[in-house]
PDB file of C-alpha atoms in Angstrom:
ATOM      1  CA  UNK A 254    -116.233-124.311 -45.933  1.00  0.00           C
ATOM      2  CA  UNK A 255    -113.369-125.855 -47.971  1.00  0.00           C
ATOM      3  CA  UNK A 256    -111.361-123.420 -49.420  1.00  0.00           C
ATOM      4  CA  UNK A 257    -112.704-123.423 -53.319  1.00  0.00           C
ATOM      5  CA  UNK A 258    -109.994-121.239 -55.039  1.00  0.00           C
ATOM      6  CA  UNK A 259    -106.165-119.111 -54.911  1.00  0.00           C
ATOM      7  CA  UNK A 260    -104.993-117.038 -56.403  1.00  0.00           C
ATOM      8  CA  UNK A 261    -101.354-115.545 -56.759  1.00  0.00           C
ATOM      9  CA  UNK A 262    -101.307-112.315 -58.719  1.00  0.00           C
ATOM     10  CA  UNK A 263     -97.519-112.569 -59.396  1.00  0.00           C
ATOM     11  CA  UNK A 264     -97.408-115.725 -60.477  1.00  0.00           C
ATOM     12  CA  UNK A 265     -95.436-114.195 -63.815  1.00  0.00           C
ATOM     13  CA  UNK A 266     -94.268-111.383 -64.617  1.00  0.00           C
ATOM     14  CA  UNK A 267     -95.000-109.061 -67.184  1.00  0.00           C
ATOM     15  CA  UNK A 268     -91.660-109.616 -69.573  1.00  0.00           C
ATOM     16  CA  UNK A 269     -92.901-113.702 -69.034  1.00  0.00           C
ATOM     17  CA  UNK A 270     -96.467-113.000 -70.054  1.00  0.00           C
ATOM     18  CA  UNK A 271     -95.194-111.549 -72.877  1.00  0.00           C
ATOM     19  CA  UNK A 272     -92.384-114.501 -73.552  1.00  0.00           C
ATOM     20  CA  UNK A 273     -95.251-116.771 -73.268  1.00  0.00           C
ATOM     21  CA  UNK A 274     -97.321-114.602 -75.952  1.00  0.00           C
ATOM     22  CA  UNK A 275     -94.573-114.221 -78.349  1.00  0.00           C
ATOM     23  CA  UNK A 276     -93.801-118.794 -77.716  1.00  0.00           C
ATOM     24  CA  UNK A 277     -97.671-118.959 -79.147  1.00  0.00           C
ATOM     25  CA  UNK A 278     -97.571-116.724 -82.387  1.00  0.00           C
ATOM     26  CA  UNK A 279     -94.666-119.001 -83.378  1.00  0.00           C
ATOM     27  CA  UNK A 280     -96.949-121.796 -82.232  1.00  0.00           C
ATOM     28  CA  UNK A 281     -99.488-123.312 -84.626  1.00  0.00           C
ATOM     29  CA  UNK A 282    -102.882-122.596 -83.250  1.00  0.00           C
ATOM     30  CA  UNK A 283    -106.067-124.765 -83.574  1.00  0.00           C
ATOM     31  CA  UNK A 284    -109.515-124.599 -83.100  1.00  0.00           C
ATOM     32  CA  UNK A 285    -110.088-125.284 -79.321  1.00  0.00           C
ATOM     33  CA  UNK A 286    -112.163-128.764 -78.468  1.00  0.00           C
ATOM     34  CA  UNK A 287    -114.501-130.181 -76.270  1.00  0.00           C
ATOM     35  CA  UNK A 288    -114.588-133.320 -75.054  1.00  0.00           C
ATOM     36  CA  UNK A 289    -117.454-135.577 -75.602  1.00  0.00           C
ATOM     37  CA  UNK A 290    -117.078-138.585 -73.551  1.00  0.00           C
ATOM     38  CA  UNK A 291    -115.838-140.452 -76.602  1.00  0.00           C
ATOM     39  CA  UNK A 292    -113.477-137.982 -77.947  1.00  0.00           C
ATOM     40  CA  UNK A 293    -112.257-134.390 -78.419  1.00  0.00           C
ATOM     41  CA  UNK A 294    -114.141-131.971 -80.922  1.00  0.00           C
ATOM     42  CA  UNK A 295    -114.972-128.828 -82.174  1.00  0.00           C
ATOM     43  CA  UNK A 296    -118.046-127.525 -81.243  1.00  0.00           C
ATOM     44  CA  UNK A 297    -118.301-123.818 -81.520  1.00  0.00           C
ATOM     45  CA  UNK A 298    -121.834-123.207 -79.607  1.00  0.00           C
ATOM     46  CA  UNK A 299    -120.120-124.904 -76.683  1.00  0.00           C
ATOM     47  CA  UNK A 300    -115.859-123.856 -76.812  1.00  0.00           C
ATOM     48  CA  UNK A 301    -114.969-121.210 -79.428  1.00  0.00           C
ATOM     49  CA  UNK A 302    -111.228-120.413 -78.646  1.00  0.00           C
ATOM     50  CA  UNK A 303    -107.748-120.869 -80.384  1.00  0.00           C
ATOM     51  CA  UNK A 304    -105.121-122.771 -78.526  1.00  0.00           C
ATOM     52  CA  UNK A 305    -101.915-124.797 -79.051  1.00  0.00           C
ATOM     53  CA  UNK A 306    -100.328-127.501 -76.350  1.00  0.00           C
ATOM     54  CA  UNK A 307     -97.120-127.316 -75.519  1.00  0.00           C
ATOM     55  CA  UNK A 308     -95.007-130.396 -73.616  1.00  0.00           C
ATOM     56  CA  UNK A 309     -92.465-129.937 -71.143  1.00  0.00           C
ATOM     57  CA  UNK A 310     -89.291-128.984 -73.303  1.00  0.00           C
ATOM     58  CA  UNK A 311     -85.868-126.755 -73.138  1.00  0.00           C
ATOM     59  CA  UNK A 312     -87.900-123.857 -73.938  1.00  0.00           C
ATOM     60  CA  UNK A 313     -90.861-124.410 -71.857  1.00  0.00           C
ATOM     61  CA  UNK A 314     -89.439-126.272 -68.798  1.00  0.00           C
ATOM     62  CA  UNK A 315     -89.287-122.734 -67.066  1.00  0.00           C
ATOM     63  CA  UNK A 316     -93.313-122.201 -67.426  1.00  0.00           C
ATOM     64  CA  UNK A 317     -93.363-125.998 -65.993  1.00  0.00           C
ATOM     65  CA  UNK A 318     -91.147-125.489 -63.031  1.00  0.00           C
ATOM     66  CA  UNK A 319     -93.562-121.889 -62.243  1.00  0.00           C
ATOM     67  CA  UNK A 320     -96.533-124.087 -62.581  1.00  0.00           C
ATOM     68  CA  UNK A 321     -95.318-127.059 -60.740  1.00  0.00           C
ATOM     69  CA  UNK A 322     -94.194-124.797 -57.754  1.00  0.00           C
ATOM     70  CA  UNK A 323     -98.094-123.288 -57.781  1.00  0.00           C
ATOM     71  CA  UNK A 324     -99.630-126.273 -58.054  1.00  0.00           C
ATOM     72  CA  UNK A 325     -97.221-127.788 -54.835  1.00  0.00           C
ATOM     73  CA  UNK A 326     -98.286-124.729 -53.383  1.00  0.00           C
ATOM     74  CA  UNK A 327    -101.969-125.536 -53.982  1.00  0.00           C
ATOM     75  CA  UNK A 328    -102.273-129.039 -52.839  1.00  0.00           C
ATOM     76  CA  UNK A 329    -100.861-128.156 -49.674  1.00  0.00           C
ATOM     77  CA  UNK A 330    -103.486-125.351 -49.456  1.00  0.00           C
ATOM     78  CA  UNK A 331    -106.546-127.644 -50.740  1.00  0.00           C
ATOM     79  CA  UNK A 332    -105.219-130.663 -48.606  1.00  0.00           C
ATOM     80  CA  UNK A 333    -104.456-132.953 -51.660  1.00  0.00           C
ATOM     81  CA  UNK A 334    -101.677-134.750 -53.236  1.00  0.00           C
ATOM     82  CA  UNK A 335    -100.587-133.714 -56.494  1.00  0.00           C
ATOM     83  CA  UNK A 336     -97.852-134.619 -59.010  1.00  0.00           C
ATOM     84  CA  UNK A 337     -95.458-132.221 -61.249  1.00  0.00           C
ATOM     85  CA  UNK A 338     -97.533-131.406 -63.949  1.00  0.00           C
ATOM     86  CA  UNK A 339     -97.674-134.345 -66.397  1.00  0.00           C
ATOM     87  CA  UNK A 340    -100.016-132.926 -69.293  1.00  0.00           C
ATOM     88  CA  UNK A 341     -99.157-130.792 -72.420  1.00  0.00           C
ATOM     89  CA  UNK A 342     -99.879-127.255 -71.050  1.00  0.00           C
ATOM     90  CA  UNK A 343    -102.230-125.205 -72.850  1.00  0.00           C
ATOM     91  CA  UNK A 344    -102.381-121.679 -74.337  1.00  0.00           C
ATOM     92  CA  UNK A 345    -105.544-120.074 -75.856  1.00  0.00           C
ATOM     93  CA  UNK A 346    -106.331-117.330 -77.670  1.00  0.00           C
ATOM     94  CA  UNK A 347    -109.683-115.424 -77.174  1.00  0.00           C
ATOM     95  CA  UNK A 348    -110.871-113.431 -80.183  1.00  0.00           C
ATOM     96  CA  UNK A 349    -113.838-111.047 -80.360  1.00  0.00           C
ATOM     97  CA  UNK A 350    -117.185-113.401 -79.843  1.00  0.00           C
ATOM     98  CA  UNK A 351    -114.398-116.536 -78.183  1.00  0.00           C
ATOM     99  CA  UNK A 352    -115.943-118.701 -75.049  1.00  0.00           C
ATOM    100  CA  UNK A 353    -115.984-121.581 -73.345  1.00  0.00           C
ATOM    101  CA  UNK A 354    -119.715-121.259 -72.555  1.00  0.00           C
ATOM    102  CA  UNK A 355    -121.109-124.371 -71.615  1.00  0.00           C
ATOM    103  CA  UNK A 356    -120.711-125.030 -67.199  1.00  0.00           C
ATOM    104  CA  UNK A 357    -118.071-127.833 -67.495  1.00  0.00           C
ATOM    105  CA  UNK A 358    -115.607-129.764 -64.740  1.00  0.00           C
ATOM    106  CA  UNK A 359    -111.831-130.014 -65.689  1.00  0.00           C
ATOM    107  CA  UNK A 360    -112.072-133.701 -64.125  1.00  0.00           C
ATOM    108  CA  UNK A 361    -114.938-135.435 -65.546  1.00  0.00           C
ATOM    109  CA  UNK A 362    -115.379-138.663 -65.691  1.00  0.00           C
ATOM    110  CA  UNK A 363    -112.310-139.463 -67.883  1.00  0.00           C
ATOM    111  CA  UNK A 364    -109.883-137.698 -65.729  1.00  0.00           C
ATOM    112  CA  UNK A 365    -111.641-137.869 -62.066  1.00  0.00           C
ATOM    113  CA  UNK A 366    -108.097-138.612 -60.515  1.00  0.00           C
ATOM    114  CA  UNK A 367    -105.497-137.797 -62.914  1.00  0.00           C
ATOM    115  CA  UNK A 368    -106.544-133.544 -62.804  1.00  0.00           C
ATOM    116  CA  UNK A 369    -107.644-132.377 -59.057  1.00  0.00           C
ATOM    117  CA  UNK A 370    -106.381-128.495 -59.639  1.00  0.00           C
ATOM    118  CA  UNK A 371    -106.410-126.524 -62.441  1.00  0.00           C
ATOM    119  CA  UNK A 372    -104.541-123.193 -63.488  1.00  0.00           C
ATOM    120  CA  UNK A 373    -105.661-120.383 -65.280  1.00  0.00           C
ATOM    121  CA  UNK A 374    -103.177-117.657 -65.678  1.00  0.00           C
ATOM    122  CA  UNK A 375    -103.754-114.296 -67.144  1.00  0.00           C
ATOM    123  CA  UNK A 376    -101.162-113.187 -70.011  1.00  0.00           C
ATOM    124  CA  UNK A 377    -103.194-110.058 -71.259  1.00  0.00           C
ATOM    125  CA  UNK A 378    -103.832-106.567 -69.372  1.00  0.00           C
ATOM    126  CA  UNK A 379    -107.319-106.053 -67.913  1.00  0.00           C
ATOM    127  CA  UNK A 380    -107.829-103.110 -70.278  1.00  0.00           C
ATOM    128  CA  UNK A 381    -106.830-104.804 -73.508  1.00  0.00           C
ATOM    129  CA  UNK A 382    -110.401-107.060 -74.113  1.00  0.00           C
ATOM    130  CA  UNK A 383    -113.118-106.921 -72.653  1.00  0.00           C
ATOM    131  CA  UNK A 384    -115.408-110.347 -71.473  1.00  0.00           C
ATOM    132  CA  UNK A 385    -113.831-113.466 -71.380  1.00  0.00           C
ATOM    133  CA  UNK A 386    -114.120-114.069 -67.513  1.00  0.00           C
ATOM    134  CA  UNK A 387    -113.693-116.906 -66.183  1.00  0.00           C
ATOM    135  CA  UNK A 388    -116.232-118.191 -64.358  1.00  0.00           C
ATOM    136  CA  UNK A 389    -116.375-120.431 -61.088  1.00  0.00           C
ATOM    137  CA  UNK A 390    -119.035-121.680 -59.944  1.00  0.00           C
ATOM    138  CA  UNK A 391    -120.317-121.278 -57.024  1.00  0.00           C
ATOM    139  CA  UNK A 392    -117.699-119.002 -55.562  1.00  0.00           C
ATOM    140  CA  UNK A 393    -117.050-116.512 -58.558  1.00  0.00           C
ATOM    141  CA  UNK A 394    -118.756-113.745 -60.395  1.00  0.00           C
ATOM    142  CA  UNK A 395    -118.321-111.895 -63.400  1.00  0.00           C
ATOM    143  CA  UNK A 396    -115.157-110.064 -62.313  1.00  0.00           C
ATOM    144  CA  UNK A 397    -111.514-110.173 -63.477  1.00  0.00           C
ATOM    145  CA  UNK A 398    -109.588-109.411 -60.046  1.00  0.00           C
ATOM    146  CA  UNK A 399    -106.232-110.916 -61.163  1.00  0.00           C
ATOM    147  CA  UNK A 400    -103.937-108.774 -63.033  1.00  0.00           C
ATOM    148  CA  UNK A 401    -101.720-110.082 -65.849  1.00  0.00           C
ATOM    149  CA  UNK A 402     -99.412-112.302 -64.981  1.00  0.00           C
ATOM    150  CA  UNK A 403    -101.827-113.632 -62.491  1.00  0.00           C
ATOM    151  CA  UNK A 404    -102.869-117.419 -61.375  1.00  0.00           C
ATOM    152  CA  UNK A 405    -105.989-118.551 -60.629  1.00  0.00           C
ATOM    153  CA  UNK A 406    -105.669-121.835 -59.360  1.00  0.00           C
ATOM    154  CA  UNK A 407    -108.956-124.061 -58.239  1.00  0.00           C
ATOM    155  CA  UNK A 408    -110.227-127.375 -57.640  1.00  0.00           C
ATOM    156  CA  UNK A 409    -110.759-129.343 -61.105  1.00  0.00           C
ATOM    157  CA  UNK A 410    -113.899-130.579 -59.920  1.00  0.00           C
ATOM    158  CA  UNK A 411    -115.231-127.175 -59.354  1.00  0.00           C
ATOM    159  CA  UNK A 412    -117.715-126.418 -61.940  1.00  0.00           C
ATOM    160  CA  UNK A 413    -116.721-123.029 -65.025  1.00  0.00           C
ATOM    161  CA  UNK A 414    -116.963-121.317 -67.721  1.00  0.00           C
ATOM    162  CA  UNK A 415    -115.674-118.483 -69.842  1.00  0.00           C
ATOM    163  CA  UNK A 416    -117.748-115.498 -71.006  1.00  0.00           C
ATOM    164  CA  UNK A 417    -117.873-114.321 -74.520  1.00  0.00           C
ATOM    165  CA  UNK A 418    -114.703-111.973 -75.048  1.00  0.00           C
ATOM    166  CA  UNK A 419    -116.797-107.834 -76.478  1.00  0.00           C
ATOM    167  CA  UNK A 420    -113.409-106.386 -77.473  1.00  0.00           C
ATOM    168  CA  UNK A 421    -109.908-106.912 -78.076  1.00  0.00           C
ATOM    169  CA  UNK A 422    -108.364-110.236 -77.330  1.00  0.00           C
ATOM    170  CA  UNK A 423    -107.467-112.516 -73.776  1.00  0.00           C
ATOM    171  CA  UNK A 424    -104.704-114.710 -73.743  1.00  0.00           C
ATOM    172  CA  UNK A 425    -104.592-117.087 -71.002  1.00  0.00           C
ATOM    173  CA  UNK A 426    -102.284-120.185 -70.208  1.00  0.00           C
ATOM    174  CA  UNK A 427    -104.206-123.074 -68.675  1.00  0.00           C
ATOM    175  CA  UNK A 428    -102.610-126.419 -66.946  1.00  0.00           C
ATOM    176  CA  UNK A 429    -104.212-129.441 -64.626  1.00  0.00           C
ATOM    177  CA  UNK A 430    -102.631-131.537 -62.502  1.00  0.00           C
ATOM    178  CA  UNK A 431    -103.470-134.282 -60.152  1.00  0.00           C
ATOM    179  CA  UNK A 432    -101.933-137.726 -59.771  1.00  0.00           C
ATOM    180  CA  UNK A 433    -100.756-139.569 -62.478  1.00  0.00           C
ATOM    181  CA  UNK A 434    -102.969-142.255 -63.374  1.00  0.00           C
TER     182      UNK A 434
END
């Protein structure tokens, strides 16, 4: 069986979760959005999330470099080429009640080539919500095993979801990358 999923549980540390944390409260969040095959939009039954994209800039380039370096890593692992990342990175917030419910593909149709691995990296502690797993189908129960400051990098084709957050509050920093199209 192809290998479905990695993860590296020191992919950043705790002072860099905690960088990246601080970065987003002086970031302007948004409600998170779905995309519909014509364009992005809210739709709270499906995605209900904050988040804010950041680009690759002076005072992000060292998140970049991290994620580029994981996502080399990766392709070599899931025997597939892959480019630096070359899409806004993305940082959500998970309130009380927060998912990404629906089953959905980080490729889709719209970006079948351009994102063949995704990243999901943990930036809270496992004791400070409760919920908000993410979800990978068919591999992956309902079970955070990555501590903060962890990656959980897996094919974009592979199909997910994120559980309702109970308590507290999950940040997480997410990122694609594939070839450029």
């Amino acid at each position: 069986m192809a290998l479905s999923f990695l993860d590296f549980p020191e992919a950043f540390s705790t002072a860099e979760c905690e960088t990246i944390v601080a970065l987003a409260a002086r970031s302007n969040l948004e409600p998170a959005t779905v995309w519909s095959g014509v364009a992005d939009h809210v739709d709270t039954r499906t995605r209900q999330a904050e988040r804010c994209y950041w680009p690759r800039g002076p005072e992000t380039a060292w998140i970049y470099d991290r994620l580029d370096a994981l996502f080399a890593e990766a392709g070599t692992r899931f025997e597939t080429e892959v480019d630096p990342v070359f899409e806004d990175i993305q940082f959500v917030r998970y309130g009380v009640g927060a998912h990404f419910q629906t089953w959905h593909s980080d490729a889709g149709t719209d970006r079948y080539e351009e994102r063949r691995i995704s990243a999901s990296v943990e930036l809270s502690e496992a004791g400070d919500y409760d919920g908000g797993v993410l979800e990978i189908m068919p591999t992956m129960g309902p079970a955070r095993t990555l501590p903060r400051g962890g990656a959980r990098l897996f094919r974009s084709r592979m199909i997910h979801r994120v559980t309702p957050v109970t308590r507290g509050v999950r940040h997480a920093l997410v990122a694609w990358t594939g070839m450029r199209g």
